[in-house]
Amino acid sequence: MKHTFPFLLLCVAMMLLISCESHTKNDHKKKDITAKEILGNPEFVAISYGGYRQQTRDIQPTISEQKEDLKLMAAMGIKLIRTYNVYFAESSNLLQAISQMKQEDPNFEMYVMLGVWIDCKNAWTAFPPDHSQESEQNAAEVDRAIALAKKHPDIVKIIAVGNEAMVKWATSYFVQPAIILKWVNHLQNLKKAGELPENLWITSSDNFASWGGGDKEYHNDDLIQLIKAVDFISMHTYPMHDTHYNPDFWGVPEDEMHLTDLEKIDAAMLRSRNYAIKQYESVVNYMKSLQVNKPVHIGETGWTTQSNEHYGDPGSKASDEYKSAAYYKLVREWTQNAGLTCFYFEAFDEQWKDAKNPQGSENHFGLINLQSQAKYALWDLVDKGTFEGLTRDGKPITKTYSGDKEALMKDVKVPPTQMEIKESKKQP
């Protein structure tokens, strides 16, 4: 018996040592985790984030407000968020908010793909935009991103140069691929020189067509060099927009006319998801045709819940909470099964995007609205108590429609038939 007590003490000491080593390894892994380890990892669910709550970006979200949002996103399982620019205080405040939360709770984990906004010369001015030259503001924007990446290497794991900055329908500001390539190469060179973390990944986040997956007018030597220069391709796909602009996949075909209304809607949403997959594959195929093989992830996709324009009634009838939820779940299922990261657009509604038109589609892409209500896509999380004890603007997260699905479904419209779509195209 006299030997038992020292033996027990030795066992306890060994267990404590093993526990400490385990915690140290976990902390070390969190500190040093790289974009390569994060992207495509189903444990790191991604989302696009804008914390604006007012009708103007002149009123920046506070760090306190962003902490509310971070807690909500973390509860949803989000560990990777995407921002869009660094010229407003929002992104720097967000990084401060994450840093503070990590200090308050060492187990808190959130990483960022930091967006750098790129414009052409004369963008957003009274002068004609010059798409062959860049804005004088771009250099300062890149420098701000560099400074933030250096200050927060434990959080900023990716820098995305430009948001839909090459797609030609962005007529107010798009640039040629050479300009994006210039800044991507600049950042890659800073990595080689040791001035940025070597594991920081650099990309550009743009429409699938801009990455070579669409019209051949985008195919040029600068794009080829850009594809070779980025660490991965971040591509956007928006079937929701194409329910108006390219609706061949959307309308109810003749062989589905016998289905119930709900079956017609579900079939249309499945085709929408498959349409997104097709656009993804078009980018992968173009990349591989260049003898390049690197990751391609979804930098942005989403589905609005309201619209008084092209996507509502009497338009394509695409915008409502049922269809948005269906698309969200189908896309999450596809990307996670395929080992892809998907920055779903977006976490919260933002009303500044179309401030003069409250019912405009751009204001309603969020999974949570400005009344602190979870839309139908997240009703199951409310039921599970995921948001219990959490608030936004001091209000608990409740369900839209007061949780009444029957009331919700009254706002859900069946897509037009393919014949109706063809006839509408003939009209001037």
Tab-separated table of C-alpha atoms in Angstrom:
chain	number	residue	atom	x	y	z
A	1	MET	CA	0.000	0.000	0.000
A	2	LYS	CA	2.857	2.420	0.788
A	3	HIS	CA	3.951	2.347	-2.901
A	4	THR	CA	0.452	3.060	-4.255
A	5	PHE	CA	0.261	6.801	-3.438
A	6	PRO	CA	3.527	7.785	-5.235
A	7	PHE	CA	2.422	5.689	-8.206
A	8	LEU	CA	-0.926	7.530	-8.365
A	9	LEU	CA	0.860	10.868	-8.172
A	10	LEU	CA	3.079	9.822	-11.079
A	11	CYS	CA	0.022	8.817	-13.147
A	12	VAL	CA	-1.719	12.127	-12.471
A	13	ALA	CA	1.413	14.064	-13.395
A	14	MET	CA	1.746	12.160	-16.676
A	15	MET	CA	-1.898	12.769	-17.542
A	16	LEU	CA	-1.518	16.503	-16.884
A	17	LEU	CA	1.611	16.589	-19.052
A	18	ILE	CA	-0.153	14.814	-21.905
A	19	SER	CA	-3.156	17.162	-21.561
A	20	CYS	CA	-0.900	20.233	-21.651
A	21	GLU	CA	0.960	18.909	-24.691
A	22	SER	CA	-2.370	18.237	-26.410
A	23	HIS	CA	-3.609	21.782	-25.733
A	24	THR	CA	-0.278	23.197	-26.872
A	25	LYS	CA	-0.471	21.251	-30.128
A	26	ASN	CA	-4.058	22.373	-30.727
A	27	ASP	CA	-3.180	26.009	-30.003
A	28	HIS	CA	-0.133	25.716	-32.264
A	29	LYS	CA	-2.261	24.243	-35.037
A	30	LYS	CA	-4.776	27.113	-34.764
A	31	LYS	CA	-2.018	29.689	-34.838
A	32	ASP	CA	-0.222	28.222	-37.827
A	33	ILE	CA	-3.099	26.860	-39.900
A	34	THR	CA	-2.804	27.896	-43.535
A	35	ALA	CA	-5.189	28.700	-46.373
A	36	LYS	CA	-4.153	25.438	-48.005
A	37	GLU	CA	-5.425	23.561	-44.945
A	38	ILE	CA	-8.577	25.676	-44.606
A	39	LEU	CA	-9.879	25.766	-48.182
A	40	GLY	CA	-11.830	22.671	-49.129
A	41	ASN	CA	-11.964	21.550	-45.499
A	42	PRO	CA	-15.604	20.921	-44.443
A	43	GLU	CA	-14.764	22.011	-40.891
A	44	PHE	CA	-14.218	25.566	-42.149
A	45	VAL	CA	-17.607	26.650	-43.452
A	46	ALA	CA	-17.359	29.978	-45.302
A	47	ILE	CA	-19.665	32.943	-45.829
A	48	SER	CA	-19.574	36.471	-47.255
A	49	TYR	CA	-19.963	39.123	-44.600
A	50	GLY	CA	-20.965	42.754	-44.564
A	51	GLY	CA	-21.962	44.171	-41.204
A	52	TYR	CA	-23.731	47.287	-42.459
A	53	ARG	CA	-27.120	47.828	-40.842
A	54	GLN	CA	-28.014	51.316	-42.073
A	55	GLN	CA	-28.962	52.672	-45.507
A	56	THR	CA	-25.535	54.201	-46.013
A	57	ARG	CA	-21.949	53.057	-45.596
A	58	ASP	CA	-21.218	56.427	-44.034
A	59	ILE	CA	-22.328	54.727	-40.822
A	60	GLN	CA	-19.771	51.986	-40.201
A	61	PRO	CA	-20.623	48.918	-38.121
A	62	THR	CA	-19.065	49.171	-34.678
A	63	ILE	CA	-16.755	46.580	-33.172
A	64	SER	CA	-19.491	45.754	-30.662
A	65	GLU	CA	-21.984	45.132	-33.501
A	66	GLN	CA	-19.462	43.002	-35.339
A	67	LYS	CA	-18.898	40.910	-32.231
A	68	GLU	CA	-22.642	40.207	-32.170
A	69	ASP	CA	-22.401	39.079	-35.792
A	70	LEU	CA	-19.289	36.975	-35.207
A	71	LYS	CA	-20.964	35.112	-32.364
A	72	LEU	CA	-23.968	34.386	-34.583
A	73	MET	CA	-21.823	33.191	-37.465
A	74	ALA	CA	-19.689	31.064	-35.157
A	75	ALA	CA	-22.869	29.465	-33.785
A	76	MET	CA	-23.767	28.558	-37.383
A	77	GLY	CA	-20.436	26.773	-37.737
A	78	ILE	CA	-18.816	29.512	-39.815
A	79	LYS	CA	-15.024	29.744	-39.466
A	80	LEU	CA	-14.066	31.610	-42.644
A	81	ILE	CA	-15.527	34.939	-43.752
A	82	ARG	CA	-14.989	37.086	-46.798
A	83	THR	CA	-14.802	40.885	-46.920
A	84	TYR	CA	-14.764	43.202	-49.941
A	85	ASN	CA	-12.610	46.277	-49.365
A	86	VAL	CA	-10.234	47.888	-46.890
A	87	TYR	CA	-10.853	51.555	-47.628
A	88	PHE	CA	-13.756	51.659	-45.174
A	89	ALA	CA	-13.135	50.960	-41.491
A	90	GLU	CA	-15.371	47.873	-41.561
A	91	SER	CA	-12.605	45.369	-42.359
A	92	SER	CA	-10.018	46.766	-39.941
A	93	ASN	CA	-12.695	46.912	-37.227
A	94	LEU	CA	-13.662	43.328	-38.011
A	95	LEU	CA	-10.086	42.134	-37.569
A	96	GLN	CA	-9.923	43.974	-34.247
A	97	ALA	CA	-13.204	42.358	-33.197
A	98	ILE	CA	-11.888	38.877	-34.033
A	99	SER	CA	-8.627	39.576	-32.189
A	100	GLN	CA	-10.500	40.700	-29.102
A	101	MET	CA	-12.745	37.646	-29.186
A	102	LYS	CA	-9.724	35.352	-29.477
A	103	GLN	CA	-8.211	37.033	-26.432
A	104	GLU	CA	-11.473	36.645	-24.518
A	105	ASP	CA	-11.837	32.996	-25.584
A	106	PRO	CA	-8.712	31.134	-26.806
A	107	ASN	CA	-10.973	28.542	-28.447
A	108	PHE	CA	-12.668	31.119	-30.679
A	109	GLU	CA	-11.679	30.502	-34.286
A	110	MET	CA	-12.386	32.734	-37.292
A	111	TYR	CA	-10.328	33.426	-40.411
A	112	VAL	CA	-10.689	35.995	-43.171
A	113	MET	CA	-10.347	36.272	-46.930
A	114	LEU	CA	-9.543	39.983	-47.087
A	115	GLY	CA	-11.009	41.734	-50.115
A	116	VAL	CA	-9.127	44.480	-51.977
A	117	TRP	CA	-11.399	46.678	-54.092
A	118	ILE	CA	-10.023	47.437	-57.556
A	119	ASP	CA	-11.433	50.091	-59.904
A	120	CYS	CA	-10.642	51.407	-63.364
A	121	LYS	CA	-9.688	55.028	-63.977
A	122	ASN	CA	-12.651	57.427	-63.523
A	123	ALA	CA	-14.820	54.746	-61.879
A	124	TRP	CA	-17.841	56.144	-60.033
A	125	THR	CA	-17.204	59.672	-61.348
A	126	ALA	CA	-18.860	61.968	-63.882
A	127	PHE	CA	-16.110	61.094	-66.370
A	128	PRO	CA	-16.283	58.101	-68.740
A	129	PRO	CA	-14.616	55.059	-67.150
A	130	ASP	CA	-11.322	54.099	-68.793
A	131	HIS	CA	-11.181	50.328	-68.520
A	132	SER	CA	-7.641	50.131	-69.878
A	133	GLN	CA	-6.203	52.104	-66.961
A	134	GLU	CA	-6.596	51.733	-63.244
A	135	SER	CA	-7.766	54.083	-60.536
A	136	GLU	CA	-5.111	56.023	-58.686
A	137	GLN	CA	-6.737	54.695	-55.491
A	138	ASN	CA	-5.799	51.067	-56.142
A	139	ALA	CA	-2.234	51.320	-54.859
A	140	ALA	CA	-3.356	52.721	-51.519
A	141	GLU	CA	-6.013	50.024	-51.244
A	142	VAL	CA	-3.421	47.298	-51.782
A	143	ASP	CA	-1.079	48.902	-49.244
A	144	ARG	CA	-3.853	48.950	-46.632
A	145	ALA	CA	-4.480	45.248	-47.192
A	146	ILE	CA	-0.780	44.473	-46.870
A	147	ALA	CA	-0.615	46.331	-43.557
A	148	LEU	CA	-3.646	44.440	-42.201
A	149	ALA	CA	-2.286	41.077	-43.334
A	150	LYS	CA	0.997	41.824	-41.557
A	151	LYS	CA	-0.791	42.966	-38.404
A	152	HIS	CA	-3.161	39.983	-38.256
A	153	PRO	CA	-1.336	36.978	-39.781
A	154	ASP	CA	-3.233	34.642	-37.470
A	155	ILE	CA	-6.550	35.787	-38.997
A	156	VAL	CA	-5.936	36.960	-42.582
A	157	LYS	CA	-5.212	33.797	-44.552
A	158	ILE	CA	-6.187	34.989	-48.054
A	159	ILE	CA	-6.127	38.262	-49.955
A	160	ALA	CA	-8.546	38.586	-52.891
A	161	VAL	CA	-7.529	41.282	-55.376
A	162	GLY	CA	-10.730	42.698	-56.865
A	163	ASN	CA	-14.378	41.703	-56.668
A	164	GLU	CA	-16.011	41.089	-60.047
A	165	ALA	CA	-13.403	43.554	-61.270
A	166	MET	CA	-12.838	41.899	-64.663
A	167	VAL	CA	-16.360	40.996	-65.762
A	168	LYS	CA	-17.473	43.326	-68.532
A	169	TRP	CA	-21.013	43.862	-67.288
A	170	ALA	CA	-19.499	45.755	-64.331
A	171	THR	CA	-19.493	48.761	-66.645
A	172	SER	CA	-18.872	51.355	-63.922
A	173	TYR	CA	-15.502	50.021	-62.845
A	174	PHE	CA	-14.175	46.855	-64.547
A	175	VAL	CA	-10.489	46.574	-65.420
A	176	GLN	CA	-8.491	44.442	-67.809
A	177	PRO	CA	-6.861	41.260	-66.409
A	178	ALA	CA	-3.423	42.881	-66.735
A	179	ILE	CA	-4.245	45.201	-63.827
A	180	ILE	CA	-5.335	42.362	-61.539
A	181	LEU	CA	-2.261	40.399	-62.622
A	182	LYS	CA	-0.021	43.333	-61.704
A	183	TRP	CA	-1.261	43.418	-58.120
A	184	VAL	CA	-1.374	39.639	-57.693
A	185	ASN	CA	2.264	39.467	-58.814
A	186	HIS	CA	3.123	42.331	-56.458
A	187	LEU	CA	1.694	40.425	-53.491
A	188	GLN	CA	3.319	37.156	-54.564
A	189	ASN	CA	6.675	38.926	-54.792
A	190	LEU	CA	6.245	40.321	-51.285
A	191	LYS	CA	5.709	36.750	-50.081
A	192	LYS	CA	8.908	35.632	-51.791
A	193	ALA	CA	10.777	38.532	-50.203
A	194	GLY	CA	9.518	37.561	-46.754
A	195	GLU	CA	7.484	40.752	-46.333
A	196	LEU	CA	4.206	38.796	-46.226
A	197	PRO	CA	3.630	35.327	-44.720
A	198	GLU	CA	4.713	32.667	-47.203
A	199	ASN	CA	1.499	30.690	-46.580
A	200	LEU	CA	-0.792	33.658	-47.290
A	201	TRP	CA	-2.755	32.748	-50.414
A	202	ILE	CA	-3.478	35.289	-53.125
A	203	THR	CA	-6.416	35.206	-55.533
A	204	SER	CA	-8.970	37.358	-57.327
A	205	SER	CA	-12.685	36.787	-56.839
A	206	ASP	CA	-14.645	37.095	-60.053
A	207	ASN	CA	-17.474	35.897	-62.237
A	208	PHE	CA	-17.062	32.468	-63.836
A	209	ALA	CA	-16.877	34.080	-67.292
A	210	SER	CA	-13.950	36.262	-66.211
A	211	TRP	CA	-12.040	33.087	-65.358
A	212	GLY	CA	-12.479	31.730	-68.869
A	213	GLY	CA	-15.576	29.639	-68.265
A	214	GLY	CA	-17.836	31.680	-70.550
A	215	ASP	CA	-17.439	33.711	-73.702
A	216	LYS	CA	-14.080	33.462	-75.480
A	217	GLU	CA	-13.759	37.259	-75.468
A	218	TYR	CA	-12.289	36.817	-71.985
A	219	HIS	CA	-9.564	34.469	-73.204
A	220	ASN	CA	-6.272	36.337	-73.502
A	221	ASP	CA	-2.629	36.041	-72.472
A	222	ASP	CA	-3.056	38.191	-69.368
A	223	LEU	CA	-5.851	35.971	-68.058
A	224	ILE	CA	-3.695	32.908	-68.694
A	225	GLN	CA	-0.851	34.468	-66.728
A	226	LEU	CA	-3.264	35.446	-63.948
A	227	ILE	CA	-4.550	31.881	-63.656
A	228	LYS	CA	-0.948	30.751	-63.293
A	229	ALA	CA	-0.146	33.486	-60.762
A	230	VAL	CA	-2.969	33.015	-58.216
A	231	ASP	CA	-2.789	30.342	-55.534
A	232	PHE	CA	-6.356	29.313	-56.289
A	233	ILE	CA	-9.288	30.519	-58.385
A	234	SER	CA	-12.213	32.146	-56.579
A	235	MET	CA	-15.168	32.092	-58.960
A	236	HIS	CA	-18.731	33.436	-58.716
A	237	THR	CA	-21.847	31.728	-59.990
A	238	TYR	CA	-25.366	33.176	-59.742
A	239	PRO	CA	-28.174	31.049	-61.186
A	240	MET	CA	-30.590	33.413	-59.429
A	241	HIS	CA	-29.567	36.302	-61.670
A	242	ASP	CA	-29.769	34.084	-64.724
A	243	THR	CA	-33.394	33.217	-64.029
A	244	HIS	CA	-33.810	36.559	-65.822
A	245	TYR	CA	-30.719	36.956	-68.018
A	246	ASN	CA	-30.252	33.363	-69.205
A	247	PRO	CA	-33.380	31.493	-68.099
A	248	ASP	CA	-33.285	28.360	-70.275
A	249	PHE	CA	-32.683	26.179	-67.183
A	250	TRP	CA	-35.348	27.944	-65.126
A	251	GLY	CA	-38.795	27.678	-66.676
A	252	VAL	CA	-41.009	24.652	-66.102
A	253	PRO	CA	-40.493	22.308	-69.107
A	254	GLU	CA	-43.359	20.506	-70.776
A	255	ASP	CA	-42.443	17.127	-69.263
A	256	GLU	CA	-42.853	18.594	-65.751
A	257	MET	CA	-46.249	20.183	-66.281
A	258	HIS	CA	-47.964	17.247	-64.578
A	259	LEU	CA	-46.101	17.819	-61.309
A	260	THR	CA	-47.533	19.555	-58.274
A	261	ASP	CA	-46.580	23.197	-57.787
A	262	LEU	CA	-44.099	22.303	-55.029
A	263	GLU	CA	-42.540	19.566	-57.164
A	264	LYS	CA	-42.116	22.070	-60.022
A	265	ILE	CA	-40.353	24.489	-57.684
A	266	ASP	CA	-38.080	21.797	-56.226
A	267	ALA	CA	-37.172	20.602	-59.728
A	268	ALA	CA	-36.330	24.175	-60.772
A	269	MET	CA	-34.076	24.602	-57.746
A	270	LEU	CA	-32.263	21.365	-58.505
A	271	ARG	CA	-31.672	22.576	-62.062
A	272	SER	CA	-30.378	25.854	-60.624
A	273	ARG	CA	-27.842	24.007	-58.498
A	274	ASN	CA	-26.806	21.936	-61.528
A	275	TYR	CA	-26.453	25.160	-63.526
A	276	ALA	CA	-23.971	26.402	-60.915
A	277	ILE	CA	-22.066	23.118	-61.131
A	278	LYS	CA	-21.886	23.500	-64.905
A	279	GLN	CA	-20.374	26.980	-64.562
A	280	TYR	CA	-17.875	25.678	-62.017
A	281	GLU	CA	-16.881	22.863	-64.359
A	282	SER	CA	-16.476	25.304	-67.242
A	283	VAL	CA	-13.822	27.199	-65.261
A	284	VAL	CA	-12.051	23.990	-64.213
A	285	ASN	CA	-12.039	22.746	-67.807
A	286	TYR	CA	-10.627	26.015	-69.147
A	287	MET	CA	-7.924	26.023	-66.477
A	288	LYS	CA	-6.942	22.447	-67.284
A	289	SER	CA	-6.878	23.240	-71.003
A	290	LEU	CA	-3.977	25.566	-70.125
A	291	GLN	CA	-2.143	22.673	-68.453
A	292	VAL	CA	-2.764	24.290	-65.067
A	293	ASN	CA	-4.056	22.336	-62.098
A	294	LYS	CA	-4.848	24.238	-58.930
A	295	PRO	CA	-7.850	24.557	-56.585
A	296	VAL	CA	-11.037	26.264	-57.775
A	297	HIS	CA	-13.461	27.359	-55.045
A	298	ILE	CA	-16.778	29.231	-55.000
A	299	GLY	CA	-15.976	32.811	-54.044
A	300	GLU	CA	-19.614	33.820	-54.145
A	301	THR	CA	-23.072	32.446	-54.825
A	302	GLY	CA	-26.454	33.170	-53.262
A	303	TRP	CA	-30.175	33.654	-53.703
A	304	THR	CA	-32.254	36.682	-52.781
A	305	THR	CA	-35.507	36.409	-50.838
A	306	GLN	CA	-37.254	39.553	-52.140
A	307	SER	CA	-37.368	41.466	-55.395
A	308	ASN	CA	-39.646	44.004	-57.024
A	309	GLU	CA	-37.577	43.844	-60.225
A	310	HIS	CA	-36.494	41.069	-62.601
A	311	TYR	CA	-36.600	38.220	-60.073
A	312	GLY	CA	-39.971	38.772	-58.444
A	313	ASP	CA	-43.527	38.727	-59.670
A	314	PRO	CA	-44.195	39.418	-62.601
A	315	GLY	CA	-40.530	38.631	-63.423
A	316	SER	CA	-38.893	35.220	-63.110
A	317	LYS	CA	-40.663	34.545	-59.773
A	318	ALA	CA	-37.363	33.373	-58.289
A	319	SER	CA	-37.198	35.440	-55.100
A	320	ASP	CA	-38.693	34.046	-51.909
A	321	GLU	CA	-37.501	32.355	-48.743
A	322	TYR	CA	-38.438	28.821	-49.801
A	323	LYS	CA	-36.326	28.942	-52.971
A	324	SER	CA	-33.488	30.692	-51.155
A	325	ALA	CA	-33.429	27.957	-48.508
A	326	ALA	CA	-33.552	25.224	-51.130
A	327	TYR	CA	-30.614	26.721	-53.017
A	328	TYR	CA	-28.622	27.249	-49.811
A	329	LYS	CA	-28.988	23.624	-48.776
A	330	LEU	CA	-28.343	22.222	-52.258
A	331	VAL	CA	-25.199	24.325	-52.715
A	332	ARG	CA	-23.846	23.505	-49.268
A	333	GLU	CA	-24.453	19.816	-49.921
A	334	TRP	CA	-22.723	19.910	-53.327
A	335	THR	CA	-19.664	21.913	-52.274
A	336	GLN	CA	-19.031	20.034	-49.052
A	337	ASN	CA	-19.349	16.656	-50.778
A	338	ALA	CA	-17.038	17.859	-53.549
A	339	GLY	CA	-14.422	19.214	-51.126
A	340	LEU	CA	-14.988	22.830	-52.150
A	341	THR	CA	-15.134	25.996	-50.088
A	342	CYS	CA	-18.208	28.116	-50.801
A	343	PHE	CA	-18.421	31.707	-49.598
A	344	TYR	CA	-22.197	31.846	-49.525
A	345	PHE	CA	-23.600	35.325	-50.104
A	346	GLU	CA	-24.421	36.435	-47.495
A	347	ALA	CA	-24.791	36.243	-43.724
A	348	PHE	CA	-26.989	39.315	-43.112
A	349	ASP	CA	-29.205	41.580	-45.198
A	350	GLU	CA	-27.649	44.961	-46.015
A	351	GLN	CA	-29.930	47.821	-47.000
A	352	TRP	CA	-27.305	50.239	-48.340
A	353	LYS	CA	-26.891	48.248	-51.545
A	354	ASP	CA	-30.109	49.589	-53.061
A	355	ALA	CA	-31.033	52.260	-50.543
A	356	LYS	CA	-33.548	53.997	-52.812
A	357	ASN	CA	-35.456	50.769	-53.455
A	358	PRO	CA	-36.087	48.891	-50.172
A	359	GLN	CA	-37.556	45.879	-51.994
A	360	GLY	CA	-34.620	45.661	-54.406
A	361	SER	CA	-33.052	42.207	-54.643
A	362	GLU	CA	-29.578	43.353	-53.576
A	363	ASN	CA	-30.914	44.255	-50.126
A	364	HIS	CA	-32.206	40.756	-49.367
A	365	PHE	CA	-29.488	38.140	-49.907
A	366	GLY	CA	-28.848	37.610	-46.190
A	367	LEU	CA	-29.728	34.513	-44.190
A	368	ILE	CA	-30.715	36.801	-41.302
A	369	ASN	CA	-32.703	39.976	-41.922
A	370	LEU	CA	-32.435	43.423	-40.343
A	371	GLN	CA	-35.178	42.592	-37.840
A	372	SER	CA	-32.907	39.923	-36.291
A	373	GLN	CA	-35.009	37.183	-37.855
A	374	ALA	CA	-33.602	33.983	-39.280
A	375	LYS	CA	-34.977	33.296	-42.738
A	376	TYR	CA	-36.406	29.912	-43.672
A	377	ALA	CA	-32.959	28.492	-44.526
A	378	LEU	CA	-32.051	28.775	-40.821
A	379	TRP	CA	-35.353	27.938	-39.149
A	380	ASP	CA	-34.003	24.527	-38.153
A	381	LEU	CA	-31.119	26.177	-36.284
A	382	VAL	CA	-33.581	28.282	-34.312
A	383	ASP	CA	-35.479	25.103	-33.420
A	384	LYS	CA	-32.243	23.474	-32.244
A	385	GLY	CA	-31.449	26.411	-29.968
A	386	THR	CA	-28.327	27.321	-31.943
A	387	PHE	CA	-28.859	31.051	-31.359
A	388	GLU	CA	-30.021	30.767	-27.766
A	389	GLY	CA	-28.567	33.602	-25.697
A	390	LEU	CA	-27.316	35.449	-28.773
A	391	THR	CA	-28.688	38.712	-30.113
A	392	ARG	CA	-28.434	41.204	-32.960
A	393	ASP	CA	-29.115	44.823	-32.099
A	394	GLY	CA	-29.961	43.472	-28.672
A	395	LYS	CA	-32.821	41.344	-30.049
A	396	PRO	CA	-32.926	37.539	-29.911
A	397	ILE	CA	-32.927	35.648	-33.197
A	398	THR	CA	-36.462	34.558	-34.073
A	399	LYS	CA	-38.021	33.163	-37.258
A	400	THR	CA	-39.441	35.121	-40.155
A	401	TYR	CA	-43.210	34.732	-40.659
A	402	SER	CA	-43.328	33.959	-36.902
A	403	GLY	CA	-42.340	30.438	-37.888
A	404	ASP	CA	-45.588	29.899	-39.848
A	405	LYS	CA	-44.596	27.907	-42.945
A	406	GLU	CA	-48.096	28.038	-44.360
A	407	ALA	CA	-47.927	31.851	-44.338
A	408	LEU	CA	-44.470	31.719	-45.936
A	409	MET	CA	-45.637	29.452	-48.751
A	410	LYS	CA	-48.309	31.959	-49.769
A	411	ASP	CA	-45.480	34.171	-51.041
A	412	VAL	CA	-43.881	31.350	-53.054
A	413	LYS	CA	-44.611	31.435	-56.786
A	414	VAL	CA	-44.174	28.681	-59.363
A	415	PRO	CA	-41.608	29.600	-62.045
A	416	PRO	CA	-43.086	30.476	-65.450
A	417	THR	CA	-43.237	27.755	-68.059
A	418	GLN	CA	-40.474	27.521	-70.647
A	419	MET	CA	-43.042	28.446	-73.282
A	420	GLU	CA	-43.887	31.625	-71.363
A	421	ILE	CA	-40.191	32.474	-71.139
A	422	LYS	CA	-39.730	31.997	-74.874
A	423	GLU	CA	-42.717	34.217	-75.594
A	424	SER	CA	-41.457	36.939	-73.271
A	425	LYS	CA	-38.135	36.971	-75.112
A	426	LYS	CA	-39.947	37.777	-78.350
A	427	GLN	CA	-41.530	40.865	-76.864
A	428	PRO	CA	-39.710	44.169	-77.537
